[in-house]
Every structure is written in C-alpha cells, then in structure tokens.
Amino acid sequence: MSDKRFLRAFSGPAPERPPFWFMRQAGRYLPEYRELRKQTTDFLTFCYTPDLAVEVTLQPLRRFQPDAAILFSDILVVPDALGCNVRFVEGQGPLLEPLKSEADISDLRLEQVEQHLQPVFETVRRLAGEIPDETTLIGFAGSPWTIAIYMIEGRGGTSGETARQWAYRDPQTFGRLIETLVEATIIHLRCQIENGAEVVKLFDSWSGVLSETQFQSLVIEPTRKIVRRLKDDFPHVPIIGFPRAAGVLCKHYAQETGVDGVAIDPNIPLEWARHELREMCVVQGNLDNQLLVAGGDAMEEETLRILNMLGSHRFVFNLGHGVVPQTPVENVCRVAELVRNWRPS
Ligand code: CP3
C-alpha cells in the first residue's frame, strides 16, 4: 500500500486530512510561469520542450506543496499529434482547422501519435524522478467528445451545435472519429503511465452540452472503453473523470464508466455528492474558481463548508474548474493552508 496521501484517498485507510491540488495549478497567475513563458511564443512548442514543461510543473509545488503534481501539457496535443492544425492565439484560446467531412476523419494519423508525443512522455519520465517522494504525479488527456468538439467547431466556448448535429445525422462517421480518439487517448495515457504517471485524469470539459442520449453514446461509452483497456494493463492506476457541467448525469457516469474518481464542478450540491456519488467513487472538487479570485471570508467559508461536508474520506480537495489568470497567488496559498490544517471533527 502506498504511503502517499493522494493515493490513499483511493485505497487503504483514509488519510488524516484530504489530499489537495488545484486544476491548472501551473499557469499565467504565477509570475514565474509568465517569465518562463516569454521564452517561446508558440504554446505547443512550450508544451513539447521538456526542460520548460518540467520546470513549470514544479513551480506550484514550491509555492503550495500540493499532494499532486499535474503534468504540464494540454489536451489539444492529441489533435495536433493526429495531424490537425492546432494554434493558440493570445486572447482567443485555441483555434483548429475544423474537420468537415468523412475524408477529413480518414486523414487523421493515429499511427503517428506515439512518436509525435515523445516530448510529453519524456516530461513525465523526468518529473517522476524529480518531484518530492510524497507527491503523486497525475497524467491527463481530454476525453474523446471534448477533443471532437474542438476538432469540429475549431474552437472552444461554443455549445457544439455542428458537432452534435453531425453526431445525430451521421452516427456512423461520427463514431469513427470517436473511435479514433478513443485509440489516441489510450496511447497517450498508456505512455504517460509507462513513464511514471501514477493517476490519470480525463477532462470532459464540454460534456455539459449533451442530451442524455448523446451523453450516453459520446461520453459514457467511449470513457468506459478507455477505462476498461487501461485497467486491463494497469489495474492499480486510479482514473479520475471530469464530466464538467453534467449535473445528475455525473452519477450515471460514475456507475457506468468504471472510473475510480469523479471531479465535480461548483454546481453539484455537496450533499448530493456525499450521498449519491461517494458511495461509488472518490469525489474531487469543487471550490468555485471565481472565489479564488475574490478571496476573503467568502473563500474561506466555502473551503471549510466543502471540507466539512466531504473531507473525512474518499475525497480530493480541488477547484470546480481551473485557476484563472487573474487569481491572486496569496489566495491559493491561503486555501492550501486551510486544507492542510483541517481535520475531521
Ligand atoms: O497546471 C495544469 O493544470 C496543467 C496544464 C494544463 C493546461 N491545460 C495548460 C494550459 C491542463 C491540465 C490543461 C487542460 C485543458 N486544456 C483543458 C481541460 C480543462 C478545462 O479547463 O476545461 C482544456 C479545455 C484545454 C484547452 C485549452 N488550452 C484552452 C481552452 C486554452 C486557453 C484558455 C486560456 O486560459 O487561455 C488552453 C491554453 C493553456 N493550456 C494555457 C495553459 C497554462 C494558457 C496558455 C498560455 O500560457 O499562453
């Protein structure tokens, strides 16, 4: 059994206080990140430079000593590896050349994914040797649906109308895209685990735009496949899923995909998570990232409310979505301190 606090939330006796980390704990709110980021204009090149990616992964560990480090990379390295044109434009976020036809899907190059992502795997390998002994290394990938929405709409922040219509109109062709992404995601996560990732997280950031029926076919089924295949080879590596904004469908997700943990957003009632979700899996979440910007009593009270409701066992403290660039660093420090000092009553 591991003596790492993070892994003990998943198996073994409950740790004396819950483990914590922050989604997007590395990034632009840290001055030391902004400084290093100046060295490379292109964000993907930054992600594919192990010296830089290792260093920015370590930055938040020095500041807050979270129980986990998350590999610094991006979910959109997978479409990039498949041969899509992916660009990050300052102030606009990611932009992709949209897939429009069956031929565009046939052009995706699954066979080059493993080779293309070697720098990411090297980053993981180096991190596994460099992070403190008590810290757990998290690898990650975007889920097929969330990657598909970027590939079809060409950007985030939409409700995925084009992608959802395509999936309804031509489920067979759309299914081939999802299948390709399932395979690419398995390669991506398998190589991260082989290089030292101890936990993996699947980000389904856009799962909340789907109907119940499409949530089943585009989120639950592909996730179940990924989980089953990874569990065949790595039965002891915990898998956390993040079906963002999925509401009560989180429960179906936990029941049917086989994930070990579900990350919840701030919209999920804590009482519901405690009674309906924690029966089935570890719960991770769910402080509002805007409270981390606002700070003060409201932030502290909500942090304690979450801890008092869920903190005793099978829980990982985190945000409900990523740290945003305008977040004051001292607020993150304060929340880390509150979690570190909290004990179940
Ligand atoms: O510290 C960490 O959490 C690890 C690194 C990480 C990044 N992106 C770095 C990043 C992780 C885990 C991600 C995941 C990711 N990327 C998701 C899923 C989580 C979520 O937020 O829903 C998504 C949807 C993406 C796609 C993506 N990448 C977007 C929408 C953006 C632009 C948004 C923004 O904040 O500008 C990115 C770029 C990105 N990924 C940055 C970072 C630090 C900012 C780029 C920069 O520094 O120039």
CSV table of C-alpha atoms and ligand atoms in Angstrom, one decimal:
chain,number,residue,atom,x,y,z
A,1,MET,CA,0.0,0.0,0.0
A,2,SER,CA,1.2,3.5,-0.8
A,3,ASP,CA,2.0,5.9,1.9
A,4,LYS,CA,1.3,8.8,-0.5
A,5,ARG,CA,-1.7,10.8,0.8
A,6,PHE,CA,-3.2,11.3,-2.6
A,7,LEU,CA,-3.2,7.6,-3.4
A,8,ARG,CA,-4.6,6.8,0.0
A,9,ALA,CA,-7.8,8.7,-0.8
A,10,PHE,CA,-8.4,5.8,-3.4
A,11,SER,CA,-7.3,2.8,-1.4
A,12,GLY,CA,-6.3,1.9,2.1
A,13,PRO,CA,-7.0,3.8,5.4
A,14,ALA,CA,-8.3,7.3,5.0
A,15,PRO,CA,-5.5,9.9,5.3
A,16,GLU,CA,-5.7,12.3,8.4
A,17,ARG,CA,-6.8,15.1,6.1
A,18,PRO,CA,-7.8,15.0,2.4
A,19,PRO,CA,-5.2,15.4,-0.3
A,20,PHE,CA,-5.4,18.6,-2.4
A,21,TRP,CA,-4.2,20.0,-5.7
A,22,PHE,CA,-5.5,22.8,-8.0
A,23,MET,CA,-6.8,22.3,-11.5
A,24,ARG,CA,-4.4,24.5,-13.7
A,25,GLN,CA,-2.1,25.0,-10.7
A,26,ALA,CA,0.6,25.9,-13.2
A,27,GLY,CA,-0.1,28.8,-15.4
A,28,ARG,CA,-0.4,32.5,-16.0
A,29,TYR,CA,-1.4,33.6,-12.5
A,30,LEU,CA,2.1,32.7,-11.4
A,31,PRO,CA,4.8,35.4,-12.2
A,32,GLU,CA,7.4,32.7,-12.6
A,33,TYR,CA,5.3,31.0,-15.2
A,34,ARG,CA,4.8,34.2,-17.2
A,35,GLU,CA,8.6,34.8,-17.1
A,36,LEU,CA,9.4,31.4,-18.5
A,37,ARG,CA,6.6,31.5,-21.0
A,38,LYS,CA,8.3,34.5,-22.7
A,39,GLN,CA,11.0,32.2,-24.0
A,40,THR,CA,8.6,30.6,-26.5
A,41,THR,CA,5.8,32.4,-28.4
A,42,ASP,CA,4.2,29.2,-29.6
A,43,PHE,CA,2.3,27.4,-26.7
A,44,LEU,CA,2.5,23.9,-28.2
A,45,THR,CA,6.3,24.3,-28.6
A,46,PHE,CA,6.4,25.3,-25.0
A,47,CYS,CA,4.5,22.1,-24.1
A,48,TYR,CA,6.8,20.0,-26.2
A,49,THR,CA,10.0,21.3,-24.6
A,50,PRO,CA,10.7,19.0,-21.6
A,51,ASP,CA,13.0,21.5,-19.9
A,52,LEU,CA,10.3,24.1,-19.8
A,53,ALA,CA,7.4,21.8,-19.1
A,54,VAL,CA,9.2,20.1,-16.2
A,55,GLU,CA,10.1,23.4,-14.7
A,56,VAL,CA,6.5,24.9,-14.9
A,57,THR,CA,5.1,21.7,-13.4
A,58,LEU,CA,7.4,22.1,-10.4
A,59,GLN,CA,6.6,25.8,-9.8
A,60,PRO,CA,3.3,25.4,-7.9
A,61,LEU,CA,4.8,22.6,-5.8
A,62,ARG,CA,7.4,25.0,-4.5
A,63,ARG,CA,4.7,27.5,-3.6
A,64,PHE,CA,1.9,25.4,-2.1
A,65,GLN,CA,3.2,21.8,-1.6
A,66,PRO,CA,0.1,20.2,-3.1
A,67,ASP,CA,-0.2,16.4,-2.7
A,68,ALA,CA,-0.2,16.0,-6.5
A,69,ALA,CA,1.7,17.4,-9.5
A,70,ILE,CA,-0.1,17.5,-12.8
A,71,LEU,CA,2.0,17.1,-16.0
A,72,PHE,CA,2.2,20.4,-17.8
A,73,SER,CA,0.8,19.9,-21.3
A,74,ASP,CA,-2.5,20.4,-23.0
A,75,ILE,CA,-5.5,18.3,-24.0
A,76,LEU,CA,-5.0,19.6,-27.6
A,77,VAL,CA,-1.7,17.8,-28.2
A,78,VAL,CA,-3.8,14.8,-29.3
A,79,PRO,CA,-5.4,16.5,-32.3
A,80,ASP,CA,-2.0,18.1,-33.0
A,81,ALA,CA,-0.5,14.6,-33.0
A,82,LEU,CA,-3.2,13.3,-35.3
A,83,GLY,CA,-2.2,15.9,-37.9
A,84,CYS,CA,-4.8,18.6,-37.3
A,85,ASN,CA,-3.7,22.2,-37.5
A,86,VAL,CA,-3.8,23.5,-33.9
A,87,ARG,CA,-2.8,27.1,-32.9
A,88,PHE,CA,-3.1,29.0,-29.7
A,89,VAL,CA,-3.8,32.7,-30.3
A,90,GLU,CA,-3.2,35.2,-27.5
A,91,GLY,CA,-6.5,36.4,-26.1
A,92,GLN,CA,-8.5,33.9,-28.3
A,93,GLY,CA,-7.6,30.5,-26.9
A,94,PRO,CA,-7.1,27.5,-29.2
A,95,LEU,CA,-8.0,27.6,-32.9
A,96,LEU,CA,-8.2,24.5,-35.1
A,97,GLU,CA,-8.8,23.9,-38.7
A,98,PRO,CA,-12.3,22.3,-38.5
A,99,LEU,CA,-13.0,18.8,-39.7
A,100,LYS,CA,-15.8,18.9,-42.2
A,101,SER,CA,-16.1,15.6,-43.9
A,102,GLU,CA,-15.6,11.8,-43.7
A,103,ALA,CA,-12.4,12.3,-45.8
A,104,ASP,CA,-11.1,14.7,-43.1
A,105,ILE,CA,-11.6,12.0,-40.5
A,106,SER,CA,-9.9,9.3,-42.7
A,107,ASP,CA,-6.9,11.7,-42.9
A,108,LEU,CA,-6.2,11.5,-39.2
A,109,ARG,CA,-2.9,9.8,-38.5
A,110,LEU,CA,-3.3,7.5,-35.5
A,111,GLU,CA,-0.1,5.8,-36.3
A,112,GLN,CA,2.0,8.9,-35.6
A,113,VAL,CA,0.5,9.8,-32.2
A,114,GLU,CA,3.0,7.9,-30.0
A,115,GLN,CA,6.0,9.2,-31.9
A,116,HIS,CA,4.7,12.8,-32.0
A,117,LEU,CA,4.1,12.9,-28.3
A,118,GLN,CA,7.5,11.6,-27.2
A,119,PRO,CA,8.5,15.0,-25.7
A,120,VAL,CA,5.4,14.8,-23.4
A,121,PHE,CA,6.4,11.3,-22.3
A,122,GLU,CA,9.9,12.5,-21.6
A,123,THR,CA,8.5,15.3,-19.5
A,124,VAL,CA,6.5,12.7,-17.5
A,125,ARG,CA,9.6,10.5,-17.1
A,126,ARG,CA,11.7,13.4,-15.8
A,127,LEU,CA,9.0,14.6,-13.4
A,128,ALA,CA,8.6,11.1,-11.9
A,129,GLY,CA,12.3,11.4,-10.9
A,130,GLU,CA,12.2,15.0,-9.7
A,131,ILE,CA,9.0,15.5,-7.7
A,132,PRO,CA,9.1,15.0,-3.9
A,133,ASP,CA,8.6,11.5,-2.7
A,134,GLU,CA,5.3,12.3,-1.0
A,135,THR,CA,3.9,13.9,-4.2
A,136,THR,CA,1.8,12.0,-6.7
A,137,LEU,CA,2.2,12.5,-10.4
A,138,ILE,CA,-1.0,13.0,-12.4
A,139,GLY,CA,-1.1,12.5,-16.2
A,140,PHE,CA,-4.1,13.5,-18.3
A,141,ALA,CA,-5.9,13.6,-21.6
A,142,GLY,CA,-9.0,15.3,-23.0
A,143,SER,CA,-12.0,12.9,-23.4
A,144,PRO,CA,-13.0,12.0,-27.0
A,145,TRP,CA,-16.1,14.1,-27.0
A,146,THR,CA,-14.3,17.2,-25.7
A,147,ILE,CA,-11.5,16.8,-28.3
A,148,ALA,CA,-14.1,16.1,-31.0
A,149,ILE,CA,-15.9,19.4,-30.3
A,150,TYR,CA,-12.6,21.4,-30.7
A,151,MET,CA,-11.8,19.5,-33.9
A,152,ILE,CA,-15.2,20.1,-35.4
A,153,GLU,CA,-16.1,23.6,-34.2
A,154,GLY,CA,-12.5,24.7,-34.5
A,155,ARG,CA,-12.5,26.3,-31.0
A,156,GLY,CA,-14.0,26.1,-27.5
A,157,GLY,CA,-16.7,28.1,-25.9
A,158,THR,CA,-19.5,27.0,-28.3
A,159,SER,CA,-22.4,24.7,-27.5
A,160,GLY,CA,-21.1,22.3,-30.0
A,161,GLU,CA,-24.1,22.7,-32.4
A,162,THR,CA,-22.2,21.5,-35.5
A,163,ALA,CA,-20.7,18.5,-33.7
A,164,ARG,CA,-24.0,17.5,-32.1
A,165,GLN,CA,-25.9,17.7,-35.4
A,166,TRP,CA,-23.2,15.7,-37.2
A,167,ALA,CA,-23.4,13.0,-34.5
A,168,TYR,CA,-27.2,12.8,-34.8
A,169,ARG,CA,-27.3,12.9,-38.6
A,170,ASP,CA,-24.4,10.5,-39.3
A,171,PRO,CA,-23.6,8.5,-36.2
A,172,GLN,CA,-21.5,6.0,-38.2
A,173,THR,CA,-19.0,8.6,-39.5
A,174,PHE,CA,-19.0,10.5,-36.2
A,175,GLY,CA,-18.5,7.1,-34.4
A,176,ARG,CA,-15.3,6.6,-36.5
A,177,LEU,CA,-14.0,10.0,-35.2
A,178,ILE,CA,-14.8,9.0,-31.6
A,179,GLU,CA,-13.2,5.6,-32.2
A,180,THR,CA,-10.0,7.2,-33.5
A,181,LEU,CA,-10.0,9.5,-30.5
A,182,VAL,CA,-10.5,6.6,-28.1
A,183,GLU,CA,-7.5,4.8,-29.5
A,184,ALA,CA,-5.4,8.0,-29.5
A,185,THR,CA,-6.3,8.7,-25.9
A,186,ILE,CA,-5.4,5.1,-24.8
A,187,ILE,CA,-2.0,5.5,-26.5
A,188,HIS,CA,-1.5,8.9,-24.9
A,189,LEU,CA,-2.4,7.7,-21.4
A,190,ARG,CA,-0.7,4.4,-21.6
A,191,CYS,CA,2.6,6.0,-22.5
A,192,GLN,CA,2.2,8.5,-19.6
A,193,ILE,CA,1.6,5.7,-17.2
A,194,GLU,CA,4.6,3.7,-18.5
A,195,ASN,CA,6.7,6.7,-18.0
A,196,GLY,CA,5.7,7.3,-14.4
A,197,ALA,CA,2.2,8.9,-14.2
A,198,GLU,CA,0.6,7.4,-11.0
A,199,VAL,CA,-3.0,8.6,-11.6
A,200,VAL,CA,-4.7,9.8,-14.8
A,201,LYS,CA,-7.5,12.3,-15.3
A,202,LEU,CA,-9.8,12.5,-18.3
A,203,PHE,CA,-11.1,16.1,-18.9
A,204,ASP,CA,-14.5,16.1,-20.5
A,205,SER,CA,-14.9,19.9,-20.3
A,206,TRP,CA,-17.8,20.1,-22.8
A,207,SER,CA,-19.8,17.1,-21.6
A,208,GLY,CA,-22.5,19.5,-20.2
A,209,VAL,CA,-23.9,20.5,-23.6
A,210,LEU,CA,-25.1,17.0,-24.5
A,211,SER,CA,-28.6,15.4,-24.2
A,212,GLU,CA,-29.0,12.3,-22.0
A,213,THR,CA,-28.9,10.1,-25.1
A,214,GLN,CA,-25.7,11.7,-26.6
A,215,PHE,CA,-24.1,11.8,-23.2
A,216,GLN,CA,-24.5,8.0,-23.1
A,217,SER,CA,-23.1,7.4,-26.6
A,218,LEU,CA,-20.4,10.2,-26.7
A,219,VAL,CA,-19.3,10.4,-23.1
A,220,ILE,CA,-20.1,7.3,-21.2
A,221,GLU,CA,-19.5,4.6,-23.9
A,222,PRO,CA,-16.1,6.0,-25.1
A,223,THR,CA,-15.0,6.6,-21.5
A,224,ARG,CA,-15.9,3.1,-20.5
A,225,LYS,CA,-13.8,1.7,-23.3
A,226,ILE,CA,-10.8,3.8,-22.3
A,227,VAL,CA,-11.1,2.8,-18.7
A,228,ARG,CA,-11.6,-0.9,-19.5
A,229,ARG,CA,-8.5,-1.0,-21.7
A,230,LEU,CA,-6.3,0.9,-19.3
A,231,LYS,CA,-7.5,-1.3,-16.4
A,232,ASP,CA,-6.5,-4.4,-18.3
A,233,ASP,CA,-2.9,-3.3,-18.3
A,234,PHE,CA,-2.7,-1.0,-15.2
A,235,PRO,CA,-5.4,-2.2,-12.7
A,236,HIS,CA,-3.9,-0.2,-9.8
A,237,VAL,CA,-3.7,3.2,-11.5
A,238,PRO,CA,-6.6,5.3,-10.4
A,239,ILE,CA,-8.6,7.1,-13.2
A,240,ILE,CA,-10.4,10.3,-12.4
A,241,GLY,CA,-13.1,11.5,-14.8
A,242,PHE,CA,-14.3,15.1,-15.1
A,243,PRO,CA,-17.7,15.3,-16.8
A,244,ARG,CA,-18.0,19.0,-16.4
A,245,ALA,CA,-21.4,20.6,-16.1
A,246,ALA,CA,-23.1,17.2,-16.4
A,247,GLY,CA,-25.3,17.6,-13.4
A,248,VAL,CA,-27.1,14.4,-12.3
A,249,LEU,CA,-25.6,12.6,-15.2
A,250,CYS,CA,-22.4,12.5,-13.1
A,251,LYS,CA,-24.0,9.6,-11.2
A,252,HIS,CA,-24.6,7.6,-14.4
A,253,TYR,CA,-21.0,8.4,-15.4
A,254,ALA,CA,-19.7,7.1,-12.1
A,255,GLN,CA,-21.9,4.0,-12.2
A,256,GLU,CA,-21.2,3.0,-15.8
A,257,THR,CA,-17.7,4.1,-16.8
A,258,GLY,CA,-15.6,2.3,-14.1
A,259,VAL,CA,-13.7,5.4,-13.2
A,260,ASP,CA,-12.2,5.5,-9.7
A,261,GLY,CA,-13.0,9.1,-9.1
A,262,VAL,CA,-15.3,11.8,-10.4
A,263,ALA,CA,-14.3,15.5,-10.4
A,264,ILE,CA,-17.3,17.7,-9.8
A,265,ASP,CA,-17.9,21.4,-10.7
A,266,PRO,CA,-19.2,24.0,-8.3
A,267,ASN,CA,-22.8,23.4,-9.5
A,268,ILE,CA,-23.0,20.0,-7.9
A,269,PRO,CA,-24.6,20.1,-4.4
A,270,LEU,CA,-22.2,18.8,-1.8
A,271,GLU,CA,-25.0,16.9,0.0
A,272,TRP,CA,-25.8,15.1,-3.3
A,273,ALA,CA,-22.2,14.3,-4.0
A,274,ARG,CA,-21.8,12.9,-0.5
A,275,HIS,CA,-24.9,10.6,-0.6
A,276,GLU,CA,-25.1,9.8,-4.3
A,277,LEU,CA,-21.6,9.8,-5.6
A,278,ARG,CA,-19.2,9.0,-2.8
A,279,GLU,CA,-20.9,5.6,-2.5
A,280,MET,CA,-19.5,4.7,-5.8
A,281,CYS,CA,-16.2,6.6,-6.2
A,282,VAL,CA,-13.8,9.1,-4.8
A,283,VAL,CA,-15.1,12.7,-5.2
A,284,GLN,CA,-12.8,15.6,-6.2
A,285,GLY,CA,-13.8,19.2,-6.1
A,286,ASN,CA,-15.3,21.7,-6.2
A,287,LEU,CA,-14.4,25.3,-5.0
A,288,ASP,CA,-15.6,27.9,-7.4
A,289,ASN,CA,-12.5,29.3,-9.2
A,290,GLN,CA,-14.0,32.8,-9.0
A,291,LEU,CA,-13.9,32.5,-5.2
A,292,LEU,CA,-10.2,32.0,-5.5
A,293,VAL,CA,-10.1,35.4,-7.3
A,294,ALA,CA,-12.4,37.1,-4.8
A,295,GLY,CA,-10.7,35.7,-1.7
A,296,GLY,CA,-11.6,36.9,1.8
A,297,ASP,CA,-14.2,35.4,4.2
A,298,ALA,CA,-16.4,34.0,1.4
A,299,MET,CA,-13.5,31.9,0.0
A,300,GLU,CA,-12.5,30.6,3.5
A,301,GLU,CA,-16.1,29.8,4.5
A,302,GLU,CA,-16.8,27.9,1.3
A,303,THR,CA,-13.5,26.0,1.6
A,304,LEU,CA,-14.4,24.9,5.1
A,305,ARG,CA,-18.0,24.0,4.0
A,306,ILE,CA,-16.6,21.7,1.3
A,307,LEU,CA,-14.1,20.1,3.7
A,308,ASN,CA,-16.7,19.6,6.5
A,309,MET,CA,-19.2,18.0,4.1
A,310,LEU,CA,-16.8,15.7,2.2
A,311,GLY,CA,-13.3,15.9,3.7
A,312,SER,CA,-13.4,12.9,6.0
A,313,HIS,CA,-12.7,10.2,3.4
A,314,ARG,CA,-12.7,9.3,-0.3
A,315,PHE,CA,-12.2,13.0,-1.2
A,316,VAL,CA,-9.7,15.1,-3.0
A,317,PHE,CA,-9.9,18.8,-2.5
A,318,ASN,CA,-9.7,20.8,-5.7
A,319,LEU,CA,-11.4,23.6,-7.6
A,320,GLY,CA,-14.5,23.1,-9.8
A,321,HIS,CA,-12.6,24.4,-12.8
A,322,GLY,CA,-9.1,25.7,-13.5
A,323,VAL,CA,-7.3,28.6,-11.8
A,324,VAL,CA,-7.8,31.7,-13.9
A,325,PRO,CA,-5.0,34.1,-14.8
A,326,GLN,CA,-6.3,37.0,-12.6
A,327,THR,CA,-6.1,34.8,-9.4
A,328,PRO,CA,-4.0,36.4,-6.6
A,329,VAL,CA,-1.3,33.9,-5.6
A,330,GLU,CA,-1.9,34.6,-1.9
A,331,ASN,CA,-5.5,33.3,-2.1
A,332,VAL,CA,-4.2,30.0,-3.4
A,333,CYS,CA,-1.7,29.9,-0.5
A,334,ARG,CA,-4.5,30.6,1.9
A,335,VAL,CA,-6.7,27.8,0.7
A,336,ALA,CA,-3.8,25.3,0.7
A,337,GLU,CA,-3.1,26.3,4.3
A,338,LEU,CA,-6.8,25.8,5.3
A,339,VAL,CA,-6.8,22.3,3.7
A,340,ARG,CA,-3.5,21.3,5.2
A,341,ASN,CA,-4.7,22.3,8.7
A,342,TRP,CA,-8.2,20.9,8.5
A,343,ARG,CA,-9.1,17.7,10.4
A,344,PRO,CA,-12.4,15.8,10.5
A,345,SER,CA,-14.3,16.6,13.7
B,1,CP3,O1,-1.5,23.0,-14.4
B,1,CP3,C1,-2.2,22.3,-15.1
B,1,CP3,O2,-3.4,22.1,-14.8
B,1,CP3,C2,-1.6,21.5,-16.2
B,1,CP3,C3,-1.7,22.0,-17.5
B,1,CP3,C4,-3.0,22.1,-18.3
B,1,CP3,C5,-3.2,23.1,-19.3
B,1,CP3,N1,-4.3,22.9,-20.0
B,1,CP3,C6,-2.2,24.2,-19.6
B,1,CP3,C7,-2.6,25.4,-20.4
B,1,CP3,C8,-4.1,21.3,-18.4
B,1,CP3,C9,-4.5,20.1,-17.5
B,1,CP3,C10,-4.9,21.8,-19.4
B,1,CP3,C11,-6.2,21.1,-19.8
B,1,CP3,C12,-7.1,21.8,-20.8
B,1,CP3,N2,-6.7,22.5,-21.9
B,1,CP3,C13,-8.5,21.6,-20.8
B,1,CP3,C14,-9.3,20.9,-19.8
B,1,CP3,C15,-9.6,21.6,-18.6
B,1,CP3,C16,-10.5,22.8,-18.7
B,1,CP3,O3,-10.0,23.9,-18.5
B,1,CP3,O4,-11.7,22.6,-19.0
B,1,CP3,C17,-9.0,22.4,-21.9
B,1,CP3,C18,-10.4,22.5,-22.3
B,1,CP3,C19,-7.8,22.9,-22.6
B,1,CP3,C20,-7.8,23.6,-23.9
B,1,CP3,C21,-7.2,24.9,-23.7
B,1,CP3,N3,-5.8,25.1,-23.6
B,1,CP3,C22,-7.8,26.2,-23.7
B,1,CP3,C23,-9.3,26.4,-23.8
B,1,CP3,C24,-6.8,27.1,-23.5
B,1,CP3,C25,-6.9,28.6,-23.5
B,1,CP3,C26,-7.6,29.0,-22.3
B,1,CP3,C27,-6.8,30.1,-21.6
B,1,CP3,O5,-6.8,30.0,-20.3
B,1,CP3,O6,-6.2,30.9,-22.3
B,1,CP3,C28,-5.5,26.4,-23.4
B,1,CP3,C29,-4.2,27.0,-23.2
B,1,CP3,C30,-3.5,26.7,-22.0
B,1,CP3,N4,-3.4,25.4,-21.5
B,1,CP3,C31,-2.8,27.5,-21.1
B,1,CP3,C32,-2.2,26.7,-20.1
B,1,CP3,C33,-1.4,27.2,-19.0
B,1,CP3,C34,-2.6,29.0,-21.3
B,1,CP3,C35,-1.7,29.3,-22.5
B,1,CP3,C36,-0.5,30.2,-22.3
B,1,CP3,O7,0.2,30.2,-21.3
B,1,CP3,O8,-0.3,31.0,-23.2
